[in-house]
PDB file of C-alpha atoms in Angstrom:
ATOM      1  CA  MET Q   1      91.004  86.593 105.807  1.00 78.00           C
ATOM      2  CA  ARG Q   2      91.890  84.853 103.181  1.00 87.00           C
ATOM      3  CA  ILE Q   3      94.624  82.803 101.682  1.00 92.00           C
ATOM      4  CA  LEU Q   4      95.491  80.631  98.785  1.00 95.00           C
ATOM      5  CA  VAL Q   5      97.332  77.862  98.803  1.00 96.00           C
ATOM      6  CA  VAL Q   6      98.988  76.382  95.182  1.00 96.00           C
ATOM      7  CA  GLU Q   7     100.736  72.991  96.036  1.00 95.00           C
ATOM      8  CA  ASP Q   8     100.019  70.000  93.715  1.00 94.00           C
ATOM      9  CA  GLU Q   9     100.955  67.002  96.736  1.00 94.00           C
ATOM     10  CA  PRO Q  10      98.381  66.585  98.181  1.00 94.00           C
ATOM     11  CA  HIS Q  11      99.828  65.800 102.614  1.00 95.00           C
ATOM     12  CA  LEU Q  12     101.405  68.852 102.110  1.00 95.00           C
ATOM     13  CA  ALA Q  13      98.438  70.722 101.000  1.00 95.00           C
ATOM     14  CA  GLU Q  14      96.110  69.556 102.947  1.00 94.00           C
ATOM     15  CA  LEU Q  15      98.517  70.063 106.172  1.00 95.00           C
ATOM     16  CA  VAL Q  16      99.129  73.111 105.592  1.00 95.00           C
ATOM     17  CA  LYS Q  17      95.363  73.924 105.250  1.00 94.00           C
ATOM     18  CA  ASP Q  18      94.255  72.720 108.143  1.00 93.00           C
ATOM     19  CA  HIS Q  19      97.044  74.486 110.135  1.00 93.00           C
ATOM     20  CA  LEU Q  20      96.459  77.514 108.738  1.00 92.00           C
ATOM     21  CA  SER Q  21      92.579  76.122 109.165  1.00 89.00           C
ATOM     22  CA  LYS Q  22      93.512  77.151 113.067  1.00 86.00           C
ATOM     23  CA  VAL Q  23      95.092  79.545 113.019  1.00 82.00           C
ATOM     24  CA  PRO Q  24      91.837  80.669 111.430  1.00 82.00           C
ATOM     25  CA  PHE Q  25      91.804  81.640 108.013  1.00 87.00           C
ATOM     26  CA  ALA Q  26      89.755  80.856 105.091  1.00 87.00           C
ATOM     27  CA  VAL Q  27      92.167  78.034 103.031  1.00 92.00           C
ATOM     28  CA  ASP Q  28      91.621  77.308  99.377  1.00 94.00           C
ATOM     29  CA  VAL Q  29      93.702  74.698  97.336  1.00 95.00           C
ATOM     30  CA  ALA Q  30      94.978  74.357  93.714  1.00 95.00           C
ATOM     31  CA  ARG Q  31      97.006  71.829  92.633  1.00 95.00           C
ATOM     32  CA  CYS Q  32      98.907  73.427  89.469  1.00 94.00           C
ATOM     33  CA  LEU Q  33      99.643  76.486  87.559  1.00 92.00           C
ATOM     34  CA  ASP Q  34      95.279  77.036  85.270  1.00 93.00           C
ATOM     35  CA  GLU Q  35      93.681  75.857  88.827  1.00 94.00           C
ATOM     36  CA  GLY Q  36      95.754  78.955  91.338  1.00 93.00           C
ATOM     37  CA  HIS Q  37      94.997  81.149  87.424  1.00 92.00           C
ATOM     38  CA  ALA Q  38      91.430  80.304  88.071  1.00 92.00           C
ATOM     39  CA  LEU Q  39      91.033  80.524  91.820  1.00 91.00           C
ATOM     40  CA  LEU Q  40      92.598  84.386  91.619  1.00 89.00           C
ATOM     41  CA  SER Q  41      90.262  85.505  88.403  1.00 87.00           C
ATOM     42  CA  ALA Q  42      87.018  84.146  90.735  1.00 84.00           C
ATOM     43  CA  ASN Q  43      88.140  85.587  94.014  1.00 84.00           C
ATOM     44  CA  ARG Q  44      90.053  88.186  96.330  1.00 84.00           C
ATOM     45  CA  TYR Q  45      92.966  86.363  98.588  1.00 89.00           C
ATOM     46  CA  ASP Q  46      94.556  88.412 101.372  1.00 86.00           C
ATOM     47  CA  ALA Q  47      98.014  85.867 100.563  1.00 92.00           C
ATOM     48  CA  VAL Q  48      99.082  83.685  98.278  1.00 95.00           C
ATOM     49  CA  VAL Q  49     101.913  80.366  99.309  1.00 96.00           C
ATOM     50  CA  LEU Q  50     103.277  79.392  95.711  1.00 94.00           C
ATOM     51  CA  ASP Q  51     104.766  76.202  95.268  1.00 94.00           C
ATOM     52  CA  ARG Q  52     107.195  76.274  92.610  1.00 90.00           C
ATOM     53  CA  GLY Q  53     107.201  72.696  91.234  1.00 90.00           C
ATOM     54  CA  LEU Q  54     103.781  72.378  89.848  1.00 93.00           C
ATOM     55  CA  PRO Q  55     102.300  69.957  87.355  1.00 94.00           C
ATOM     56  CA  ASP Q  56     101.568  72.386  84.409  1.00 92.00           C
ATOM     57  CA  GLY Q  57     105.141  74.849  84.819  1.00 91.00           C
ATOM     58  CA  ASP Q  58     107.215  76.962  87.347  1.00 91.00           C
ATOM     59  CA  GLY Q  59     104.743  78.384  89.666  1.00 90.00           C
ATOM     60  CA  LEU Q  60     106.755  81.780  89.083  1.00 90.00           C
ATOM     61  CA  GLY Q  61     104.081  81.764  85.757  1.00 89.00           C
ATOM     62  CA  LEU Q  62     101.591  82.435  87.985  1.00 90.00           C
ATOM     63  CA  LEU Q  63     103.313  85.397  89.335  1.00 90.00           C
ATOM     64  CA  ARG Q  64     104.540  87.136  86.501  1.00 89.00           C
ATOM     65  CA  LEU Q  65     101.016  87.243  85.828  1.00 87.00           C
ATOM     66  CA  LEU Q  66      99.502  88.545  89.072  1.00 87.00           C
ATOM     67  CA  ARG Q  67     102.434  91.580  88.571  1.00 88.00           C
ATOM     68  CA  SER Q  68     101.549  92.388  85.158  1.00 87.00           C
ATOM     69  CA  LYS Q  69      97.921  93.194  85.946  1.00 86.00           C
ATOM     70  CA  GLY Q  70      99.257  94.960  88.661  1.00 85.00           C
ATOM     71  CA  ASP Q  71      98.026  92.736  91.093  1.00 85.00           C
ATOM     72  CA  ALA Q  72     100.387  93.613  94.558  1.00 85.00           C
ATOM     73  CA  THR Q  73      98.343  90.549  96.655  1.00 88.00           C
ATOM     74  CA  PRO Q  74     101.319  89.025  98.981  1.00 91.00           C
ATOM     75  CA  VAL Q  75     103.034  85.877  97.426  1.00 93.00           C
ATOM     76  CA  LEU Q  76     105.341  84.165  99.552  1.00 94.00           C
ATOM     77  CA  ALA Q  77     107.273  80.944  97.768  1.00 92.00           C
ATOM     78  CA  ALA Q  78     106.645  77.358  99.969  1.00 90.00           C
ATOM     79  CA  THR Q  79     109.559  75.550  97.601  1.00 87.00           C
ATOM     80  CA  ALA Q  80     112.185  72.420  97.441  1.00 87.00           C
ATOM     81  CA  ARG Q  81     114.349  74.698  94.779  1.00 83.00           C
ATOM     82  CA  ASP Q  82     116.764  75.991  97.296  1.00 80.00           C
ATOM     83  CA  GLN Q  83     119.953  77.595  95.712  1.00 85.00           C
ATOM     84  CA  ILE Q  84     119.911  81.198  95.920  1.00 87.00           C
ATOM     85  CA  THR Q  85     119.337  81.832  92.324  1.00 88.00           C
ATOM     86  CA  ASP Q  86     116.318  80.550  92.484  1.00 84.00           C
ATOM     87  CA  ARG Q  87     115.869  82.922  95.698  1.00 84.00           C
ATOM     88  CA  ILE Q  88     117.402  86.135  94.193  1.00 87.00           C
ATOM     89  CA  HIS Q  89     115.388  85.514  90.151  1.00 87.00           C
ATOM     90  CA  GLY Q  90     112.189  84.872  92.325  1.00 85.00           C
ATOM     91  CA  LEU Q  91     111.729  88.481  94.365  1.00 85.00           C
ATOM     92  CA  ASP Q  92     112.628  89.644  91.136  1.00 86.00           C
ATOM     93  CA  LEU Q  93     110.189  89.388  89.587  1.00 86.00           C
ATOM     94  CA  GLY Q  94     107.803  90.206  92.773  1.00 88.00           C
ATOM     95  CA  MET Q  95     107.956  87.473  94.852  1.00 89.00           C
ATOM     96  CA  ASP Q  96     107.290  88.705  98.801  1.00 90.00           C
ATOM     97  CA  ASP Q  97     109.571  86.235 100.947  1.00 91.00           C
ATOM     98  CA  TYR Q  98     111.008  82.766 100.308  1.00 90.00           C
ATOM     99  CA  LEU Q  99     110.550  79.677 102.049  1.00 90.00           C
ATOM    100  CA  VAL Q 100     111.926  76.792 101.418  1.00 90.00           C
ATOM    101  CA  LYS Q 101     111.146  72.622 102.627  1.00 90.00           C
ATOM    102  CA  PRO Q 102     111.134  70.872 104.301  1.00 90.00           C
ATOM    103  CA  TYR Q 103     109.440  74.302 106.826  1.00 91.00           C
ATOM    104  CA  ASP Q 104     107.785  74.327 110.226  1.00 93.00           C
ATOM    105  CA  LEU Q 105     103.779  75.200 109.495  1.00 94.00           C
ATOM    106  CA  GLY Q 106     104.392  78.033 112.700  1.00 91.00           C
ATOM    107  CA  GLU Q 107     106.956  79.214 110.814  1.00 93.00           C
ATOM    108  CA  LEU Q 108     104.968  80.022 107.849  1.00 94.00           C
ATOM    109  CA  THR Q 109     101.601  81.467 109.729  1.00 91.00           C
ATOM    110  CA  ALA Q 110     103.877  83.855 110.946  1.00 89.00           C
ATOM    111  CA  ARG Q 111     105.478  84.816 107.238  1.00 90.00           C
ATOM    112  CA  LEU Q 112     101.938  85.709 105.893  1.00 90.00           C
ATOM    113  CA  LYS Q 113     101.021  87.200 108.309  1.00 85.00           C
ATOM    114  CA  ALA Q 114     104.089  89.769 108.505  1.00 84.00           C
ATOM    115  CA  LEU Q 115     103.731  90.035 104.686  1.00 86.00           C
ATOM    116  CA  MET Q 116     100.161  90.728 105.359  1.00 81.00           C
ATOM    117  CA  ARG Q 117     100.873  93.832 107.753  1.00 75.00           C
ATOM    118  CA  ARG Q 118     103.480  94.782 105.428  1.00 72.00           C
ATOM    119  CA  SER Q 119     100.643  95.224 102.608  1.00 57.00           C
ATOM    120  CA  GLY Q 120      98.939  97.827 105.064  1.00 54.00           C
ATOM    121  CA  GLN Q 121      96.377  94.675 106.567  1.00 55.00           C
ATOM    122  CA  LYS Q 122      95.085  94.762 110.341  1.00 51.00           C
ATOM    123  CA  LEU Q 123      96.845  91.801 111.677  1.00 49.00           C
ATOM    124  CA  GLY Q 124      98.590  93.325 114.262  1.00 52.00           C
ATOM    125  CA  GLY Q 125      97.671  90.111 117.242  1.00 60.00           C
ATOM    126  CA  LEU Q 126      95.504  92.045 120.019  1.00 76.00           C
ATOM    127  CA  GLN Q 127      92.261  93.118 117.833  1.00 81.00           C
ATOM    128  CA  THR Q 128      89.889  95.670 120.582  1.00 86.00           C
ATOM    129  CA  ALA Q 129      86.275  96.898 120.042  1.00 89.00           C
ATOM    130  CA  GLY Q 130      84.739  98.232 122.866  1.00 91.00           C
ATOM    131  CA  ASN Q 131      85.299  95.958 126.123  1.00 93.00           C
ATOM    132  CA  VAL Q 132      86.033  92.628 123.959  1.00 93.00           C
ATOM    133  CA  ALA Q 133      89.432  91.303 123.181  1.00 91.00           C
ATOM    134  CA  LEU Q 134      90.293  88.808 120.260  1.00 88.00           C
ATOM    135  CA  ASP Q 135      93.263  87.249 119.936  1.00 83.00           C
ATOM    136  CA  THR Q 136      94.152  86.539 116.930  1.00 74.00           C
ATOM    137  CA  VAL Q 137      97.841  84.762 117.622  1.00 66.00           C
ATOM    138  CA  ARG Q 138      95.937  83.040 120.024  1.00 74.00           C
ATOM    139  CA  GLY Q 139      92.512  82.497 118.172  1.00 78.00           C
ATOM    140  CA  SER Q 140      90.430  83.581 121.753  1.00 86.00           C
ATOM    141  CA  ALA Q 141      88.734  86.179 122.861  1.00 92.00           C
ATOM    142  CA  GLU Q 142      87.254  87.508 125.963  1.00 93.00           C
ATOM    143  CA  ILE Q 143      85.422  90.566 127.410  1.00 94.00           C
ATOM    144  CA  CYS Q 144      86.438  91.945 130.556  1.00 90.00           C
ATOM    145  CA  GLY Q 145      88.798  88.840 131.418  1.00 87.00           C
ATOM    146  CA  VAL Q 146      86.535  86.224 131.003  1.00 92.00           C
ATOM    147  CA  PRO Q 147      87.017  84.426 128.013  1.00 92.00           C
ATOM    148  CA  LEU Q 148      84.166  83.688 125.523  1.00 93.00           C
ATOM    149  CA  ALA Q 149      83.477  79.956 124.261  1.00 90.00           C
ATOM    150  CA  LEU Q 150      83.521  79.873 120.380  1.00 90.00           C
ATOM    151  CA  ALA Q 151      83.174  78.053 117.806  1.00 89.00           C
ATOM    152  CA  ARG Q 152      85.322  78.317 115.012  1.00 86.00           C
ATOM    153  CA  ARG Q 153      83.255  80.517 112.172  1.00 89.00           C
ATOM    154  CA  PRO Q 154      81.497  82.770 114.947  1.00 92.00           C
ATOM    155  CA  LEU Q 155      85.539  83.364 116.504  1.00 91.00           C
ATOM    156  CA  MET Q 156      86.245  84.404 111.957  1.00 88.00           C
ATOM    157  CA  LEU Q 157      83.400  86.919 111.867  1.00 92.00           C
ATOM    158  CA  LEU Q 158      84.779  88.296 114.980  1.00 92.00           C
ATOM    159  CA  GLU Q 159      86.954  89.577 114.313  1.00 87.00           C
ATOM    160  CA  THR Q 160      86.801  89.734 110.067  1.00 88.00           C
ATOM    161  CA  LEU Q 161      83.805  92.677 111.894  1.00 91.00           C
ATOM    162  CA  MET Q 162      86.514  93.956 114.338  1.00 88.00           C
ATOM    163  CA  ARG Q 163      88.760  94.655 111.781  1.00 82.00           C
ATOM    164  CA  ALA Q 164      86.216  96.938 110.018  1.00 82.00           C
ATOM    165  CA  SER Q 165      85.895  99.213 112.717  1.00 72.00           C
ATOM    166  CA  GLY Q 166      82.969 100.121 112.876  1.00 75.00           C
ATOM    167  CA  ARG Q 167      82.667 100.128 109.246  1.00 87.00           C
ATOM    168  CA  VAL Q 168      80.123  97.748 107.286  1.00 91.00           C
ATOM    169  CA  VAL Q 169      81.376  94.653 106.019  1.00 91.00           C
ATOM    170  CA  SER Q 170      79.456  93.058 103.048  1.00 91.00           C
ATOM    171  CA  ARG Q 171      77.955  89.637 103.024  1.00 89.00           C
ATOM    172  CA  GLN Q 172      79.997  88.683 100.434  1.00 87.00           C
ATOM    173  CA  HIS Q 173      82.759  89.795 101.767  1.00 86.00           C
ATOM    174  CA  LEU Q 174      82.179  88.412 105.168  1.00 89.00           C
ATOM    175  CA  GLU Q 175      81.307  84.972 103.044  1.00 87.00           C
ATOM    176  CA  GLU Q 176      84.869  84.987 102.498  1.00 83.00           C
ATOM    177  CA  SER Q 177      86.325  85.056 105.435  1.00 83.00           C
ATOM    178  CA  LEU Q 178      84.336  82.703 106.117  1.00 86.00           C
ATOM    179  CA  TYR Q 179      84.200  79.861 103.847  1.00 82.00           C
ATOM    180  CA  GLY Q 180      86.871  78.092 101.222  1.00 79.00           C
ATOM    181  CA  ILE Q 181      85.152  77.316  97.878  1.00 76.00           C
ATOM    182  CA  ASP Q 182      85.357  73.433  97.946  1.00 72.00           C
ATOM    183  CA  GLU Q 183      82.591  74.113 101.355  1.00 74.00           C
ATOM    184  CA  LEU Q 184      78.702  74.251 101.301  1.00 70.00           C
ATOM    185  CA  ILE Q 185      77.072  77.085 102.387  1.00 76.00           C
ATOM    186  CA  ASP Q 186      73.495  77.136 103.567  1.00 77.00           C
ATOM    187  CA  SER Q 187      71.776  79.956 102.620  1.00 77.00           C
ATOM    188  CA  ASN Q 188      71.765  80.986 106.069  1.00 87.00           C
ATOM    189  CA  ALA Q 189      75.000  79.990 107.507  1.00 90.00           C
ATOM    190  CA  LEU Q 190      75.907  83.766 108.409  1.00 91.00           C
ATOM    191  CA  GLU Q 191      73.039  84.704 109.786  1.00 92.00           C
ATOM    192  CA  ALA Q 192      73.613  81.674 111.494  1.00 93.00           C
ATOM    193  CA  ASN Q 193      76.806  82.595 112.590  1.00 92.00           C
ATOM    194  CA  VAL Q 194      76.303  85.989 113.311  1.00 94.00           C
ATOM    195  CA  SER Q 195      73.093  84.757 115.991  1.00 94.00           C
ATOM    196  CA  ARG Q 196      75.162  83.064 117.851  1.00 93.00           C
ATOM    197  CA  LEU Q 197      77.815  85.929 118.180  1.00 95.00           C
ATOM    198  CA  ARG Q 198      75.542  88.938 118.626  1.00 94.00           C
ATOM    199  CA  ARG Q 199      73.823  86.225 121.525  1.00 93.00           C
ATOM    200  CA  THR Q 200      77.033  85.085 123.121  1.00 94.00           C
ATOM    201  CA  LEU Q 201      78.127  89.402 123.330  1.00 94.00           C
ATOM    202  CA  ALA Q 202      74.569  89.922 124.451  1.00 92.00           C
ATOM    203  CA  ASP Q 203      75.321  87.321 127.006  1.00 92.00           C
ATOM    204  CA  HIS Q 204      78.984  88.717 128.313  1.00 93.00           C
ATOM    205  CA  GLN Q 205      77.718  91.990 128.462  1.00 93.00           C
ATOM    206  CA  ALA Q 206      79.462  93.599 125.354  1.00 94.00           C
ATOM    207  CA  THR Q 207      79.526  97.553 125.033  1.00 94.00           C
ATOM    208  CA  VAL Q 208      79.065  96.491 121.141  1.00 93.00           C
ATOM    209  CA  SER Q 209      76.906  94.394 119.050  1.00 93.00           C
ATOM    210  CA  ILE Q 210      76.491  93.198 115.557  1.00 94.00           C
ATOM    211  CA  HIS Q 211      74.379  95.604 113.469  1.00 93.00           C
ATOM    212  CA  ALA Q 212      72.969  94.636 109.928  1.00 92.00           C
ATOM    213  CA  VAL Q 213      72.428  97.673 106.742  1.00 90.00           C
ATOM    214  CA  ARG Q 214      69.665  95.964 104.733  1.00 88.00           C
ATOM    215  CA  GLY Q 215      70.894  94.761 101.320  1.00 87.00           C
ATOM    216  CA  VAL Q 216      74.658  95.430 101.732  1.00 90.00           C
ATOM    217  CA  GLY Q 217      75.880  93.662 105.402  1.00 92.00           C
ATOM    218  CA  TYR Q 218      76.307  93.446 109.179  1.00 94.00           C
ATOM    219  CA  MET Q 219      78.722  95.873 111.524  1.00 93.00           C
ATOM    220  CA  LEU Q 220      80.060  96.254 114.300  1.00 92.00           C
ATOM    221  CA  SER Q 221      79.638  99.515 116.451  1.00 90.00           C
ATOM    222  CA  GLU Q 222      79.130 100.854 119.983  1.00 88.00           C
ATOM    223  CA  VAL Q 223      76.367  99.978 122.042  1.00 83.00           C
ATOM    224  CA  LYS Q 224      75.429 103.528 123.321  1.00 72.00           C
ATOM    225  CA  ASN Q 225      73.286 102.230 126.784  1.00 62.00           C
ATOM    226  CA  PRO Q 226      75.496  99.009 127.273  1.00 49.00           C
TER     227      PRO Q 226
END
């Protein structure tokens, strides 16, 4: 899952990014409307956290642009503007939720997950595939009750593949799900994470495995003879 945070206050932006990265989400940060527009034009996001008081205008300008193009990406306003008229105006323009500063980072995460579930994305707390169980709330995975020691990237990769439920996930989508735009990606970074995850699943006798589809991407599927 990839989140765009549009927030001009550097300290808060980093706090939000660090917190959401531990969920784990891939997180990009824009400091103004122009940066937000550029990122939304170039990338696909699962949700947007949008401040209203930005250096180059009201964040609602970005919301208007999204909705005018028929883009239904969930948008959560996280702003200091706490008047009821501000909330009503934002919701009328297509805002999906409204959180007033200062806010709790745990509540922000919960609201984002709720918005993405509402938009039809599979965001249940527990994901299963074969004998693999992934708790997306705690950020942990296990096989038959035995915890898997997975670093952040392989865990994010496992979640993305499990949510696809037997369908091929393109290389581009996997990289977008695992990395933010400000992160340097080695040419073999995805393959390295696939290899680590594949080895862990095999070592724990998982009844699913990762298959490469040449020129397309990867998929998680049942092992015929585990």
